Coordinates of C-alpha atoms in Angstrom, one line a residue:
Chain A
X18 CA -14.4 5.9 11.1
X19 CA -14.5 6.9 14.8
X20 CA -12.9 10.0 16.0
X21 CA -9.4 10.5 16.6
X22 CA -6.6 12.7 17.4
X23 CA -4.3 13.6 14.7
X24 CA -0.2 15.1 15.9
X25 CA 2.5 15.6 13.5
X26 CA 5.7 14.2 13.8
X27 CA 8.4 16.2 14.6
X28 CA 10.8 13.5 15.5
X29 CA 11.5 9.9 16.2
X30 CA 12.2 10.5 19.6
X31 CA 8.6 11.7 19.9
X32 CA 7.0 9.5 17.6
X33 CA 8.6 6.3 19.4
X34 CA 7.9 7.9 22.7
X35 CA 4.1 8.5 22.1
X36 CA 4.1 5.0 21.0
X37 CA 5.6 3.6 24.0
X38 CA 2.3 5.3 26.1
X39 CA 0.2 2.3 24.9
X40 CA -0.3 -1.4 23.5
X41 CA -0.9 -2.1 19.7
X42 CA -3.8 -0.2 18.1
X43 CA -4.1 3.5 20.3
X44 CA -1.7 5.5 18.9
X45 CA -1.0 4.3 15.2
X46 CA 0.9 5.7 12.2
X47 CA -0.1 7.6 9.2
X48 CA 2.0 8.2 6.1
X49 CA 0.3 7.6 2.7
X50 CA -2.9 5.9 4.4
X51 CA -4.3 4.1 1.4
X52 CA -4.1 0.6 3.6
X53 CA -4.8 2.2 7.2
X54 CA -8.4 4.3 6.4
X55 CA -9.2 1.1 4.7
X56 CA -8.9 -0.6 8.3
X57 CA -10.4 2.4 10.4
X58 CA -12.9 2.9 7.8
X59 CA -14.3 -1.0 8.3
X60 CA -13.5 -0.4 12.2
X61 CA -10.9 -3.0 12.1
X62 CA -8.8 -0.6 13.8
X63 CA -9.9 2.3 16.1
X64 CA -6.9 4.2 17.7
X65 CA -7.3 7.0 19.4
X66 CA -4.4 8.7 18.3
X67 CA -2.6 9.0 14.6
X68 CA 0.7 10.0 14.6
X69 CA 1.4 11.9 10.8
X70 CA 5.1 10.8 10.0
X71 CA 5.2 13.1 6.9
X72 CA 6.0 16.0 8.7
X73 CA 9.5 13.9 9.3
X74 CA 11.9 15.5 7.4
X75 CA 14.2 13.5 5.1
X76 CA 12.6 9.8 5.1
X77 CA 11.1 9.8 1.4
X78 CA 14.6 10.0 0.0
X79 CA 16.1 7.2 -2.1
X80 CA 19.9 7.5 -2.8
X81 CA 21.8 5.0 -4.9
X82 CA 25.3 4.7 -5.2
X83 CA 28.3 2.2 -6.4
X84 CA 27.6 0.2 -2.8
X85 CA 23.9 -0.3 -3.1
X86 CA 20.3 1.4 -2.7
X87 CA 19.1 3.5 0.5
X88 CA 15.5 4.2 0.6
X89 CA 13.4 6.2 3.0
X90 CA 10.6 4.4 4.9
X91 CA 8.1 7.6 3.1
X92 CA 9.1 7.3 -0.5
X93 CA 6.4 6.4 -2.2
X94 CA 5.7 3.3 -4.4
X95 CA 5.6 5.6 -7.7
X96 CA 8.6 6.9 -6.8
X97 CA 10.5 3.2 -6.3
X98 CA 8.9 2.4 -9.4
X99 CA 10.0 5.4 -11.6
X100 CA 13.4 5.4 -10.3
X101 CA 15.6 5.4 -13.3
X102 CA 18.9 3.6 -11.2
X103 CA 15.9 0.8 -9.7
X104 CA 14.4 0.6 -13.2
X105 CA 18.0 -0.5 -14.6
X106 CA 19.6 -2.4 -11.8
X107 CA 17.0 -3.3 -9.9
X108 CA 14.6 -4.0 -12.0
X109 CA 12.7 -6.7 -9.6
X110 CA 11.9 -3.9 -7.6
X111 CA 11.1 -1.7 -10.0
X112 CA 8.9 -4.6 -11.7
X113 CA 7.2 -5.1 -8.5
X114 CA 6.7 -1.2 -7.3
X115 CA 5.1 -1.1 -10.8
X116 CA 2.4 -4.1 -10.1
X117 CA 1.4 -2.3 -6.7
X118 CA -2.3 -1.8 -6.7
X119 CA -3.2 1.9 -9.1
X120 CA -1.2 5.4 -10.1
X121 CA -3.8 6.8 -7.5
X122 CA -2.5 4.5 -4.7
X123 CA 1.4 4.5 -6.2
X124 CA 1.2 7.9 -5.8
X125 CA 0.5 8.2 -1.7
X126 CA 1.1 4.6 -0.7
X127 CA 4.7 4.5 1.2
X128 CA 7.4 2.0 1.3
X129 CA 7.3 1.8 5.1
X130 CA 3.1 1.4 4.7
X131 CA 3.5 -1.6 1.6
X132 CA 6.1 -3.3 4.2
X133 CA 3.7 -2.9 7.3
X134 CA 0.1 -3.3 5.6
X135 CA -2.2 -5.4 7.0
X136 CA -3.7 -8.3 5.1
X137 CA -6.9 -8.5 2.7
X138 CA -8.3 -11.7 4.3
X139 CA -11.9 -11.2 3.9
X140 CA -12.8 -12.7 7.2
X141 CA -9.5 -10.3 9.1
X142 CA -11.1 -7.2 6.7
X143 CA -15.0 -8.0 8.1
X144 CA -15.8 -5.9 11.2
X145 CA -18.0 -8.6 12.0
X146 CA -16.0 -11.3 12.1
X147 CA -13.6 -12.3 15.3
X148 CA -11.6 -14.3 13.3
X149 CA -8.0 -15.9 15.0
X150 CA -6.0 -12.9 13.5
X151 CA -8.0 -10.9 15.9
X152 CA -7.9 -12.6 18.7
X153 CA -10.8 -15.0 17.8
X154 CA -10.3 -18.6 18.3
X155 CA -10.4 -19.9 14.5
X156 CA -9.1 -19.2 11.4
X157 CA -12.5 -19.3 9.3
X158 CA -10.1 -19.8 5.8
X159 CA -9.6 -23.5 7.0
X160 CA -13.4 -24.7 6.4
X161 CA -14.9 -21.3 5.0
X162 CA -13.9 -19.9 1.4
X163 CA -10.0 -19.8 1.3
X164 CA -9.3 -18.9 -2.6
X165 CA -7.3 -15.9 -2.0
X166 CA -5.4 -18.0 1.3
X167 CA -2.5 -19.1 1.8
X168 CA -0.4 -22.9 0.6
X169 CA 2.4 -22.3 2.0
X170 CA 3.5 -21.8 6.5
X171 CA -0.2 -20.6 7.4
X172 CA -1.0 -23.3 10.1
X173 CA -2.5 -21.7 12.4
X174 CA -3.9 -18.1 10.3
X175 CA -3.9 -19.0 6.9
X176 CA -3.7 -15.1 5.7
X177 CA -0.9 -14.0 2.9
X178 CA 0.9 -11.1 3.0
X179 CA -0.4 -8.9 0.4
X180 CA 3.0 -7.1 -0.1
X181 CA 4.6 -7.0 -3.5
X182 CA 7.6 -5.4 -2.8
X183 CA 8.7 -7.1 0.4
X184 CA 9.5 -10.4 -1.9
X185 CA 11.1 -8.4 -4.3
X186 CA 13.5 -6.7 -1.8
X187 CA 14.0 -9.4 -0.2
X188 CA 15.6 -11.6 -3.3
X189 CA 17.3 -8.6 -4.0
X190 CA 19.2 -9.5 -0.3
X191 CA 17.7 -5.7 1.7
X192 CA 18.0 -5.0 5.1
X193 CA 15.6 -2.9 7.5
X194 CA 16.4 -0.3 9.7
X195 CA 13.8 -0.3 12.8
X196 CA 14.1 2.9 15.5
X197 CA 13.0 2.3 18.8
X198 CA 12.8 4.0 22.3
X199 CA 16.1 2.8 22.3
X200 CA 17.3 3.7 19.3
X201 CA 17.9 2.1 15.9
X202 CA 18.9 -1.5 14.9
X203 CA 19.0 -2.9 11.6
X204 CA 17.9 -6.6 10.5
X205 CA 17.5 -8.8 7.5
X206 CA 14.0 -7.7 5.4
X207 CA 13.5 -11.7 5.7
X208 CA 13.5 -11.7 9.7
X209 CA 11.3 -8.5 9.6
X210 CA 8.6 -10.9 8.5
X211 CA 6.9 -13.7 11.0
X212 CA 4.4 -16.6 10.2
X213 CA 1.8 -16.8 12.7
X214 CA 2.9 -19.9 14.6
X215 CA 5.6 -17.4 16.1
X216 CA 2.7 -14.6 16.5
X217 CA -0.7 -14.9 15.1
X218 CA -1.8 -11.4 15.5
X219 CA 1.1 -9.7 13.6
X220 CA 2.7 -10.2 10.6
X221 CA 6.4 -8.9 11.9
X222 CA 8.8 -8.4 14.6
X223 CA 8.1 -4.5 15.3
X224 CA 6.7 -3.8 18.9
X225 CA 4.2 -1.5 19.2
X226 CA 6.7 1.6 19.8
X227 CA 8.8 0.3 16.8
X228 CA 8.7 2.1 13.5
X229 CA 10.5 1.3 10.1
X230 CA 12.7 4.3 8.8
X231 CA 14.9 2.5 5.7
X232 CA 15.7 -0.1 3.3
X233 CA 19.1 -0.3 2.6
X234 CA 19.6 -2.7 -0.6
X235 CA 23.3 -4.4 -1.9
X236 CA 24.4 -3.6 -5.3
X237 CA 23.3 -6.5 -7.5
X238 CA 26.4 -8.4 -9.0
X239 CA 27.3 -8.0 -12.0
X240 CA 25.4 -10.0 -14.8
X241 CA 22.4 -10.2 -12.5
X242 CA 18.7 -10.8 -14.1
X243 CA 16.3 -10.0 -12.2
X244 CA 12.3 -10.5 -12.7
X245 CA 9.2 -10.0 -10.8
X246 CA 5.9 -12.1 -11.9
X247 CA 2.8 -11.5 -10.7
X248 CA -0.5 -13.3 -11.3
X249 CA -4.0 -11.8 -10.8
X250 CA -7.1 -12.9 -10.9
X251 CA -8.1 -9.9 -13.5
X252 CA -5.9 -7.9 -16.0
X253 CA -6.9 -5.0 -13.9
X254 CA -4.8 -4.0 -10.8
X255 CA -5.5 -6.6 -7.8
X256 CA -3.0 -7.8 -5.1
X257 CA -1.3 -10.9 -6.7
X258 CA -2.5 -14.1 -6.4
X259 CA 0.8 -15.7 -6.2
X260 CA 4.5 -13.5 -7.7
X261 CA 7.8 -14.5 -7.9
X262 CA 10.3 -12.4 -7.4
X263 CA 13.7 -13.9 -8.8
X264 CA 17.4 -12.8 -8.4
X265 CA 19.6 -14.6 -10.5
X266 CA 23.5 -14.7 -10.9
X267 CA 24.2 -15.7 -14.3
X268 CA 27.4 -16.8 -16.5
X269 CA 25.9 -17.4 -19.8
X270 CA 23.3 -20.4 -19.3
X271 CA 24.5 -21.3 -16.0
X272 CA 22.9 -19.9 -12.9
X273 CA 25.9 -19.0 -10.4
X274 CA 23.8 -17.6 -7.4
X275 CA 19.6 -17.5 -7.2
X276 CA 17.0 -15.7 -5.0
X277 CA 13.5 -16.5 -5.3
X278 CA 10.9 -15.7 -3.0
X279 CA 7.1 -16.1 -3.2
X280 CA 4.1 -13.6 -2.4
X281 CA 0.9 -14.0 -2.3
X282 CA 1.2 -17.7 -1.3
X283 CA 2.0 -17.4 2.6
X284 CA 1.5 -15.4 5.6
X285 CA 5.2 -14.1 5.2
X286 CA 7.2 -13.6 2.0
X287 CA 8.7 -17.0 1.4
X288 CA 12.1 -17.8 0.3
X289 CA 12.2 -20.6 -1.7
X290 CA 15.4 -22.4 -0.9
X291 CA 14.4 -25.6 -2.4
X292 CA 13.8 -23.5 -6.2
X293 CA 17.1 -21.9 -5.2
X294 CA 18.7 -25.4 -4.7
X295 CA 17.5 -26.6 -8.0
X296 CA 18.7 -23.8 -10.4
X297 CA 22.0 -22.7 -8.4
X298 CA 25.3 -24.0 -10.4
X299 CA 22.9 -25.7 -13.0
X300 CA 22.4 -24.3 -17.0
X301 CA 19.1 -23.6 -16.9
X302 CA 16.9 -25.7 -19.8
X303 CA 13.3 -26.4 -19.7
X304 CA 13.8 -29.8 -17.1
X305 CA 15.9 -27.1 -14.8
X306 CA 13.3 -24.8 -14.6
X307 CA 10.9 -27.6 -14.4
X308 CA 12.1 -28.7 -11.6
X309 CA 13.1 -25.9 -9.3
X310 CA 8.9 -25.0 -10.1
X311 CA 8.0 -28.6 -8.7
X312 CA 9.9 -27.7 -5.4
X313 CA 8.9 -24.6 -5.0
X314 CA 5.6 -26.1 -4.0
X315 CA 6.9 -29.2 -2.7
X316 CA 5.4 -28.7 0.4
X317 CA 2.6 -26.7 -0.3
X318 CA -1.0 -27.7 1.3
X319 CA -3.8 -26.3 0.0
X320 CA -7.2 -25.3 1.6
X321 CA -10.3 -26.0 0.0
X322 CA -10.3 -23.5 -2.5
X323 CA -7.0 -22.5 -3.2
X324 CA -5.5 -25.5 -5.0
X325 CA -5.0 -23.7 -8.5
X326 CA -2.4 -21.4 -6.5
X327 CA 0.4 -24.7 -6.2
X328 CA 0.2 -24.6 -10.5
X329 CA 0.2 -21.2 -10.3
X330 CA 3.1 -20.5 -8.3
X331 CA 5.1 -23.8 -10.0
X332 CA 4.6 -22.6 -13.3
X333 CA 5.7 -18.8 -12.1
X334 CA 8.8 -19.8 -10.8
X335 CA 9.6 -22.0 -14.0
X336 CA 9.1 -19.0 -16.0
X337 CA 11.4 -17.1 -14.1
X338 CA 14.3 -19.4 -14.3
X339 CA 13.7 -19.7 -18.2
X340 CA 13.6 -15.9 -18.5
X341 CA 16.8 -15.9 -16.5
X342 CA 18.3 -18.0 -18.8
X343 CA 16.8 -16.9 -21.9
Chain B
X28 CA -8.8 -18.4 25.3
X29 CA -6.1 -19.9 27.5
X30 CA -4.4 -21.4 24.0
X31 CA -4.4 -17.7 22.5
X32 CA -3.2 -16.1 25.4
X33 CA -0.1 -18.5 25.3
X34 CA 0.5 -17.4 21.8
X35 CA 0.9 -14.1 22.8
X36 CA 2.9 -14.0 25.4
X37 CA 0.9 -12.2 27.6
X38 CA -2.1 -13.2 30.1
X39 CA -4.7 -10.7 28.2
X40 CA -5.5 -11.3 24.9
X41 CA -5.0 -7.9 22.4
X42 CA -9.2 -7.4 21.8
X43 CA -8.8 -7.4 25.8
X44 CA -6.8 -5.3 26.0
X45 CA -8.4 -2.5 23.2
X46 CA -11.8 -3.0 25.5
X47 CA -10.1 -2.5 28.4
X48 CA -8.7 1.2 27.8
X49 CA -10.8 4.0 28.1
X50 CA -10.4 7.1 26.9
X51 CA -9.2 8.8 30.2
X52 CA -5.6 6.9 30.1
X53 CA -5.3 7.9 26.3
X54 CA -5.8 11.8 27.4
X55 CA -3.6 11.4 29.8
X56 CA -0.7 9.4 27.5
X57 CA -1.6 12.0 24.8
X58 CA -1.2 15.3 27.1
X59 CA 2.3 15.6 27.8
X60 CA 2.9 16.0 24.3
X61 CA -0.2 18.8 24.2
X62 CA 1.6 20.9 26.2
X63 CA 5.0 20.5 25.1
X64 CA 3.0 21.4 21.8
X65 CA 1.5 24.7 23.0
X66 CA 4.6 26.0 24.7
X67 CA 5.5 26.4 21.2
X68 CA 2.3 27.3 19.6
X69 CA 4.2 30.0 17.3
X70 CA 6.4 26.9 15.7
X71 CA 5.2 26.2 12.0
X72 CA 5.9 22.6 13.5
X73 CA 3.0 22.3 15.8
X74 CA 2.9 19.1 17.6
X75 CA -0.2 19.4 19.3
X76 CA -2.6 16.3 19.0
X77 CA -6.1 17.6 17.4
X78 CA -9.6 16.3 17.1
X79 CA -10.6 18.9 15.2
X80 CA -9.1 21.4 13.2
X81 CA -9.1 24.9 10.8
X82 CA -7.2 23.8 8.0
X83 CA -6.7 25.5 4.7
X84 CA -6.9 24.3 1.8
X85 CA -6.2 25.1 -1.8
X86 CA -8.5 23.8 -4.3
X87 CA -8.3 24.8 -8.2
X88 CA -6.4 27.7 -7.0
X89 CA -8.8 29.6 -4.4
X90 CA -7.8 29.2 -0.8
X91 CA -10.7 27.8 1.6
X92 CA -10.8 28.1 5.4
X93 CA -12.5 24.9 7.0
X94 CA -13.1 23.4 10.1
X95 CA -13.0 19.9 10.1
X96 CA -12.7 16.5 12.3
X97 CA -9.2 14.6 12.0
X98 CA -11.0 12.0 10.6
X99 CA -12.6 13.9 7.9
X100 CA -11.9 12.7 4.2
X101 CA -11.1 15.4 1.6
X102 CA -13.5 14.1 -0.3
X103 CA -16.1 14.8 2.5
X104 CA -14.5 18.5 2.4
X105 CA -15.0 18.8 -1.5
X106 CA -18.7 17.5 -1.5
X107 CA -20.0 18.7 1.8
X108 CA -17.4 21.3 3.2
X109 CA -18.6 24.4 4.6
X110 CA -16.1 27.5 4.8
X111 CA -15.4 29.7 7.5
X112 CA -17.4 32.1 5.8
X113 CA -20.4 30.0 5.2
X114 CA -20.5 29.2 2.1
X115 CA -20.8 25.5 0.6
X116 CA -17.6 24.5 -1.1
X117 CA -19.9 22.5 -3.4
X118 CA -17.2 20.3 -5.5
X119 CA -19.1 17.5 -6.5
X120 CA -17.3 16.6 -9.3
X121 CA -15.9 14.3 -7.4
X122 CA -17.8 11.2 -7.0
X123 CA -18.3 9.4 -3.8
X124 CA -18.8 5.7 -4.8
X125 CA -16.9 2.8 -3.5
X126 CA -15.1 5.0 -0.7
X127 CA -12.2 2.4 -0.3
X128 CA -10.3 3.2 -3.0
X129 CA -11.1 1.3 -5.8
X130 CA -12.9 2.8 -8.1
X131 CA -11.5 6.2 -9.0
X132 CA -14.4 8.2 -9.2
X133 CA -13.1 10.5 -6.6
X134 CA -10.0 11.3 -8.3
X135 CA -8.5 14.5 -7.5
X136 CA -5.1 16.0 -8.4
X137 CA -2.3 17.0 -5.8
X138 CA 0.4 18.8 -6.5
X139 CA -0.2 17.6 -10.2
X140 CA -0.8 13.8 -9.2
X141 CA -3.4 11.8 -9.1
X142 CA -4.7 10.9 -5.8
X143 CA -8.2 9.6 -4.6
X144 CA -10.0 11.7 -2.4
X145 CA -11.4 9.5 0.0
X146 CA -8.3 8.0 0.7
X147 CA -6.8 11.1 1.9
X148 CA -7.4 12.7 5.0
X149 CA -8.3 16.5 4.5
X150 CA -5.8 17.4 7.2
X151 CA -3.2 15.2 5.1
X152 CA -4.2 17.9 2.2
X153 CA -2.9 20.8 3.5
X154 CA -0.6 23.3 1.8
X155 CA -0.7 21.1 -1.0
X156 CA -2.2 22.3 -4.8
X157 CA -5.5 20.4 -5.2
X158 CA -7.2 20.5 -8.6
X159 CA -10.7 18.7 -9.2
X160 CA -12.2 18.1 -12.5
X161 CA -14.4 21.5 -12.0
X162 CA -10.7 23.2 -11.8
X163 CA -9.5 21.8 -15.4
X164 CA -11.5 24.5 -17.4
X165 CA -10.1 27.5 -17.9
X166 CA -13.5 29.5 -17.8
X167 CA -15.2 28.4 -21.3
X168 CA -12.5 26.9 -22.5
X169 CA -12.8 23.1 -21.7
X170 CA -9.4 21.4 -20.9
X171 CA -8.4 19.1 -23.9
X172 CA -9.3 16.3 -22.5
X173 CA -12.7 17.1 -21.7
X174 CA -12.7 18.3 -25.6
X175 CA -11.8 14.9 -26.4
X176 CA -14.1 13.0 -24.1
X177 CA -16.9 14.8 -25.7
X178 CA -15.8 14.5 -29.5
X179 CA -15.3 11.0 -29.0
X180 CA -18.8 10.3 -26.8
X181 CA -16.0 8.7 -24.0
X182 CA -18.9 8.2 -21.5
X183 CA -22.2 6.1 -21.0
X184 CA -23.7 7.1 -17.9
X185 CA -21.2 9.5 -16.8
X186 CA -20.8 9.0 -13.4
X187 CA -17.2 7.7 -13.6
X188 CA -16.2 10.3 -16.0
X189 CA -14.8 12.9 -14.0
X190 CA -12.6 10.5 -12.9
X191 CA -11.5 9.4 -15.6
X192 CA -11.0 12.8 -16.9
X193 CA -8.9 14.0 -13.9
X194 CA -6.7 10.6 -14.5
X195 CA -6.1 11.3 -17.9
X196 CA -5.6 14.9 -17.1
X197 CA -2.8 14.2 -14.7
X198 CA -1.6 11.0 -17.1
X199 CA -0.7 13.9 -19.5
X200 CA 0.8 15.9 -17.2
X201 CA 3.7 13.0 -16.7
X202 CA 3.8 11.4 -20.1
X203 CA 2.7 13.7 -23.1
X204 CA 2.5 11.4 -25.6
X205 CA 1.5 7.8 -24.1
X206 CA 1.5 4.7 -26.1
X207 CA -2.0 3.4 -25.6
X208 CA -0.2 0.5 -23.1
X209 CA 0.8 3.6 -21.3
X210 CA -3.1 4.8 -21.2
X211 CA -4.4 1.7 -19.8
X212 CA -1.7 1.6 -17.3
X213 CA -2.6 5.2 -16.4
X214 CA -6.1 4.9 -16.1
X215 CA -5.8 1.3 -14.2
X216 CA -7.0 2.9 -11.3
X217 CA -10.4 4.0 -12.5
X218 CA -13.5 1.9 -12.9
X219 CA -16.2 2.3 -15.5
X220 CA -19.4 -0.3 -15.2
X221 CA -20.5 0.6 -18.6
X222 CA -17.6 -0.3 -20.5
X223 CA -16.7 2.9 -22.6
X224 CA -13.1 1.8 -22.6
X225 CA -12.0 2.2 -26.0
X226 CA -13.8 5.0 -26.2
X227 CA -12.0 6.7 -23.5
X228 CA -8.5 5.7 -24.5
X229 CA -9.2 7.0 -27.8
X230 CA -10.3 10.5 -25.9
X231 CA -6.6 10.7 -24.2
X232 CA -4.7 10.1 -27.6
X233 CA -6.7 12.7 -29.5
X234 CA -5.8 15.1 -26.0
X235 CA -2.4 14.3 -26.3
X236 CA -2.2 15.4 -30.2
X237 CA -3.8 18.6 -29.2
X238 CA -1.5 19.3 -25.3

């Protein structure tokens, strides 16, 4: 790691205004780390500054009530996983908080930092490499070794988001409140993402004095299923090689409403309307589910290596609609 | 370059940009806050931007006085630390291996969790209870999982052990009687090359008969 300063927070006034002194990468954010000394570590990243937001009082708090789920950008993944309302009524999210990397990592790693990490390309990750992402002038996934990269929306950086929560919350409909030098706003978790034909170098709409404070989350409706499947290479924790993350409305059989976003398949968590289309007003049988997996990847395109990930992810999403149905 | 610089919106690309700021225009963007900072200096709340710092730190119940870089691991501080006073604070229980946070043999508990050290910043550390796998013992009285690892031969080489034991250790402190589901789950986060698996999880059941 180089050297760098280290201030605590003391509010989002000051953090957002010592933000606003400089461009992405001089003055970054530190809550539970695990992803950022991975970066300064490699020299990925080398800000001057770090900003400790865990001196900010009141952001790892996660209240849930009749109208839906609040939760602070510093809760920590444990602590959205162990949640006993989450575990019952949200259990996508729980599912998913569960699946994040090990209790070590749980234990520190943040909402706010899962949302926001950076992600786990090998050629982004190499200190060596000027790849696209970091303002080379290739993407080295498209004719170099692209197993872990993504089928779905990566023309031109072929990275996926290594989030697991973000598809969950997402399906589950959650919104994200964003404080600025001009104060706060709040927007759809699905906006918060970007693929990187809008902007290659980031993975979402935050400027670089922008900083994520809360997930709000609606109260599912009632006779709601909800499932999060995640694939890894090993039976050992690993980010996901593609997950599902499905919402479903049901009345018996018959799906009334549907969710279902992907991770680990694009640079972005991606809503699958088309598997959406296929189950929503349908009883769900084994050519339903069949077929809302066939157009989940309906437009997937494979690199060299990753092919295996369009079964994956087909087969994922069929299993979800039979489990909602089941 | 001309493509990328379309992308972004901006004529100079973000790598540019990072070369192109020295270190004299982050002192300056960082110094307004300095002061504000030390107007206050007698605020618990400090908001002074530090390279270095005298932090203290509690580890297996004795208080340590060290002066360390920002960027300083509390791993580093457990292996190599030096106290004010001089002396070597010599915890090398703790295992520096993969330092990325993947293996687990640097696991440390704080405030009763499981954490790994060199994922941690030492400054991050402070104020908080930290237990290594030297603080489990209560003088010759090993702590029942390290009772267990040795009645059931839980380790091969040994380098991952105290890892694993600090793992289990804080596994138990959460779930006194885990399924053996509920071990592996609890100990996903800890590697061991030789394989002593079974072994291991056999360790934590017998522990949790005995806690």
């Amino acid at each position: 790691m180089e050297k760098f300063s280290y201030v605590n927070a003391t509010s989002l006034e000051q953090v957002t205004s010592l933000l606003s002194e400089s461009g992405w990468g001089e003055v970054m954010l530190i809550a539970g780390g695990t992803d950022l000394l991975a970066e300064l570590k490699e020299y990925i990243e080398t800000p001057k500054t770090l900003i400790n937001l865990k001196t900010l009082p009141g952001m790892d708090s996660i209240e849930a009530d009749a109208s839906g789920l609040r939760i602070g950008a510093l809760a920590t993944v444990a602590d959205i996983s162990m949640h006993p309302t989450i575990q019952h009524h949200y259990t996508v999210l729980s599912q998913a908080a569960g699946s994040v990397a090990t209790p070590q990592i749980r234990n520190v790693g943040t909402l706010g930092g899962n949302l926001c990490q950076r992600p786990r390309c090998w050629y982004y990750r190499d200190e060596a490499t000027d790849c696209l992402k970091k303002g080379g002038d290739i993407c080295y996934a498209i004719d170099g070794l692209s197993k872990y990269h993504a089928i779905l929306g990566g023309d031109p950086v072929y990275i996926v988001h290594p989030s697991d929560l973000a598809p969950a919350l997402i399906a589950l409909g959650a919104s994200v409140k964003i404080v600025g030098p001009e104060g706060e706003k709040s927007m759809s978790l699905e906006e918060f993402f970007t693929l990187p034909a809008a902007n290659p170098f980031r993975e979402n709409v935050l400027e670089p004095n922008e900083i994520v404070v809360e997930v709000s989350v609606p109260a599912p409706k009632p006779n709601t299923r909800s499932f999060y499947l995640k694939a890894r290479e090993k039976g050992a924790p690993d980010f996901a090689l593609s997950s599902v993350a499905g919402v479903f409305e049901m009345d018996g059989k018959t799906c009334k409403t549907a969710s279902i976003v992907l991770g680990g398949v694009a640079p972005a968590p991606w809503r699958s309307k088309e598997a959406e289309a296929a189950v929503t007003g349908k009883m769900i049988d084994e050519s339903v589910s069949q077929q809302a997996g066939s157009d989940a990847v309906k437009d997937a395109e494979p690199l060299n290596d990753n092919a295996y990930k369009v079964t994956l992810t087909q087969n994922l999403v069929s299993r979800a609609a039979m489990m909602a149905a089941s | 370059m001309p493509e990328k610089e379309k992308k972004q919106g901006t004529n100079i690309s973000r790598r540019n940009f990072l070369k192109g700021v020295g270190t004299g225009t982050v002192a300056a963007t960082v110094a307004p806050s300095v002061l504000i900072g030390s107007e206050k200096a007698a605020d618990a709340q400090v908001d002074d931007a530090v390279a270095n710092a005298t932090i203290q730190l509690n580890i297996n119940g004795k208080s340590y006085q060290i002066e360390v870089e920002a960027r300083t691991t509390l791993l580093t501080v457990l292996r190599d630390g030096i106290d004010t006073s001089g002396s070597n604070i010599d915890l090398t229980g703790a295992k520096l291996i993969c330092d990325r946070g993947e293996c687990g043999g640097c696991t440390v508990m704080v405030d009763g969790k499981a954490v790994y050290a060199c994922m941690m910043l030492a400054i991050d550390a402070q104020g908080k209870e930290i237990t290594t796998v030297e603080g489990l013992a209560e003088g010759d009285d090993l702590h029942p999982v390290q009772d267990a690892f040795i009645q059931h031969d839980a380790l091969m080489c040994g380098f991952c052990t105290p890892g694993f034991i600090v793992s289990s250790a804080a596994l138990l402190n959460e779930n006194a009687s885990p399924t053996l589901e509920e071990i592996k789950v609890g100990l996903s986060g800890n590697t061991c090359r030789c394989g002593t698996y079974p072994f291991i999880f056999d360790a934590v059941k017998t522990a949790s008969r005995k806690m």
